[in-house]
Amino acid sequence: MNRPAELLTDLRALDVAEGTEVNRFQLLEDFKVYSAVLQDVIAVPEGFTFDGESIPSFVSWIAPPFGQSKRGACIHDYLYRHSGYYPVNGAFKPVTRKQADAVYYEFVRLKGLPLWRATMRWTVLRLAGWWAWNHQPA
């Protein structure tokens, strides 16, 4: 039997947006989840900053941000920024962009985003996410 996706800790983040930024959050403690897609525990470390959903302005009218997507966005930003993750106990594990997008999808669904809205957001990721995947800060 496959273990379902699960939030193992609460997302505790501080809004640290400055200037013209709309969204920028910093984790106040580790955020841990179990991903059924990766079949592993992902621990996003305290201090990690993320911007929620980086939805390009030309599609923001189709996929405006919602509260159910913040957790998925945090995990997704972490996977994109590092092209992988460190499991709770173990060595670095690389992920593909397709896997990172699937992890986002599983967690927005887990948090209650309706199927049609989650699918629309996942589709936008698959179409436009290549730029962010290839242009992450070092």
GROMACS .gro file of C-alpha atoms in nm:
model
  138
    1MET     CA    1   0.000   0.000   0.000
    2ASN     CA    2   0.133   0.344  -0.094
    3ARG     CA    3   0.160   0.605   0.179
    4PRO     CA    4  -0.032   0.923   0.093
    5ALA     CA    5   0.122   1.271   0.093
    6GLU     CA    6   0.122   1.425   0.438
    7LEU     CA    7   0.215   1.751   0.611
    8LEU     CA    8   0.439   1.647   0.900
    9THR     CA    9   0.483   1.995   1.048
   10ASP     CA   10   0.302   2.325   1.019
   11LEU     CA   11   0.426   2.589   0.777
   12ARG     CA   12   0.553   2.870   0.998
   13ALA     CA   13   0.680   3.161   0.793
   14LEU     CA   14   0.728   3.533   0.831
   15ASP     CA   15   0.637   3.780   0.555
   16VAL     CA   16   0.970   3.948   0.473
   17ALA     CA   17   0.867   4.126   0.151
   18GLU     CA   18   1.038   4.461   0.096
   19GLY     CA   19   1.007   4.739  -0.160
   20THR     CA   20   0.813   4.630  -0.467
   21GLU     CA   21   0.799   4.261  -0.370
   22VAL     CA   22   0.448   4.136  -0.317
   23ASN     CA   23   0.534   3.800  -0.162
   24ARG     CA   24   0.851   3.688   0.014
   25PHE     CA   25   0.837   3.453   0.309
   26GLN     CA   26   1.106   3.311   0.538
   27LEU     CA   27   1.060   2.985   0.727
   28LEU     CA   28   1.078   3.026   1.102
   29GLU     CA   29   1.137   2.653   1.150
   30ASP     CA   30   1.192   2.344   0.937
   31PHE     CA   31   0.890   2.250   0.726
   32LYS     CA   32   0.860   1.873   0.684
   33VAL     CA   33   0.635   1.680   0.451
   34TYR     CA   34   0.603   1.328   0.320
   35SER     CA   35   0.577   1.323  -0.059
   36ALA     CA   36   0.405   1.024  -0.215
   37VAL     CA   37   0.552   1.131  -0.550
   38LEU     CA   38   0.908   1.103  -0.418
   39GLN     CA   39   0.820   0.842  -0.153
   40ASP     CA   40   1.031   1.032   0.095
   41VAL     CA   41   1.030   1.295   0.368
   42ILE     CA   42   1.141   1.639   0.253
   43ALA     CA   43   1.266   1.884   0.514
   44VAL     CA   44   1.275   2.245   0.394
   45PRO     CA   45   1.516   2.413   0.638
   46GLU     CA   46   1.448   2.701   0.872
   47GLY     CA   47   1.554   3.030   0.711
   48PHE     CA   48   1.460   2.924   0.357
   49THR     CA   49   1.294   3.210   0.167
   50PHE     CA   50   1.030   3.162  -0.099
   51ASP     CA   51   0.793   3.384  -0.288
   52GLY     CA   52   0.476   3.180  -0.281
   53GLU     CA   53   0.371   3.132  -0.638
   54SER     CA   54   0.572   3.304  -0.909
   55ILE     CA   55   0.294   3.324  -1.161
   56PRO     CA   56   0.389   3.520  -1.473
   57SER     CA   57   0.175   3.833  -1.512
   58PHE     CA   58   0.047   3.724  -1.853
   59VAL     CA   59  -0.127   3.422  -1.693
   60SER     CA   60  -0.202   3.560  -1.344
   61TRP     CA   61  -0.564   3.626  -1.440
   62ILE     CA   62  -0.600   3.249  -1.507
   63ALA     CA   63  -0.418   3.131  -1.193
   64PRO     CA   64  -0.429   3.390  -0.913
   65PRO     CA   65  -0.264   3.280  -0.584
   66PHE     CA   66  -0.471   3.108  -0.315
   67GLY     CA   67  -0.398   3.016   0.047
   68GLN     CA   68  -0.416   2.642  -0.024
   69SER     CA   69  -0.109   2.671  -0.247
   70LYS     CA   70   0.145   2.831  -0.009
   71ARG     CA   71   0.272   2.498   0.129
   72GLY     CA   72   0.304   2.347  -0.215
   73ALA     CA   73   0.479   2.662  -0.337
   74CYS     CA   74   0.732   2.646  -0.051
   75ILE     CA   75   0.826   2.286  -0.128
   76HIS     CA   76   0.825   2.353  -0.502
   77ASP     CA   77   1.051   2.659  -0.469
   78TYR     CA   78   1.293   2.456  -0.256
   79LEU     CA   79   1.305   2.170  -0.508
   80TYR     CA   80   1.350   2.411  -0.800
   81ARG     CA   81   1.619   2.616  -0.627
   82HIS     CA   82   1.829   2.310  -0.542
   83SER     CA   83   1.719   2.067  -0.818
   84GLY     CA   84   1.668   1.821  -0.535
   85TYR     CA   85   1.652   1.790  -0.158
   86TYR     CA   86   1.815   1.638   0.146
   87PRO     CA   87   1.593   1.375   0.305
   88VAL     CA   88   1.570   1.384   0.685
   89ASN     CA   89   1.837   1.114   0.713
   90GLY     CA   90   2.047   1.080   0.404
   91ALA     CA   91   2.242   1.217   0.114
   92PHE     CA   92   2.123   1.472  -0.143
   93LYS     CA   93   1.864   1.337  -0.386
   94PRO     CA   94   1.826   1.510  -0.722
   95VAL     CA   95   1.481   1.562  -0.873
   96THR     CA   96   1.363   1.644  -1.221
   97ARG     CA   97   1.151   1.947  -1.298
   98LYS     CA   98   0.863   1.712  -1.376
   99GLN     CA   99   0.893   1.554  -1.029
  100ALA     CA  100   0.909   1.896  -0.859
  101ASP     CA  101   0.593   2.005  -1.044
  102ALA     CA  102   0.418   1.680  -0.944
  103VAL     CA  103   0.511   1.740  -0.578
  104TYR     CA  104   0.358   2.089  -0.600
  105TYR     CA  105   0.040   1.938  -0.744
  106GLU     CA  106   0.011   1.673  -0.472
  107PHE     CA  107   0.038   1.931  -0.193
  108VAL     CA  108  -0.204   2.188  -0.335
  109ARG     CA  109  -0.455   1.904  -0.374
  110LEU     CA  110  -0.381   1.787  -0.019
  111LYS     CA  111  -0.458   2.138   0.110
  112GLY     CA  112  -0.793   2.140  -0.069
  113LEU     CA  113  -0.737   2.329  -0.393
  114PRO     CA  114  -1.014   2.208  -0.627
  115LEU     CA  115  -0.907   1.961  -0.895
  116TRP     CA  116  -0.975   2.201  -1.183
  117ARG     CA  117  -0.776   2.483  -1.020
  118ALA     CA  118  -0.485   2.256  -0.920
  119THR     CA  119  -0.472   2.111  -1.272
  120MET     CA  120  -0.474   2.460  -1.424
  121ARG     CA  121  -0.184   2.568  -1.199
  122TRP     CA  122   0.012   2.250  -1.272
  123THR     CA  123  -0.039   2.310  -1.645
  124VAL     CA  124   0.097   2.665  -1.612
  125LEU     CA  125   0.400   2.520  -1.429
  126ARG     CA  126   0.460   2.266  -1.703
  127LEU     CA  127   0.432   2.533  -1.974
  128ALA     CA  128   0.622   2.820  -1.811
  129GLY     CA  129   0.828   2.669  -1.529
  130TRP     CA  130   1.125   2.589  -1.751
  131TRP     CA  131   1.247   2.948  -1.716
  132ALA     CA  132   1.253   2.937  -1.335
  133TRP     CA  133   1.409   2.587  -1.337
  134ASN     CA  134   1.694   2.713  -1.556
  135HIS     CA  135   1.742   3.051  -1.384
  136GLN     CA  136   1.755   2.973  -1.012
  137PRO     CA  137   2.000   3.176  -0.802
  138ALA     CA  138   2.321   2.991  -0.718
   0.00000   0.00000   0.00000
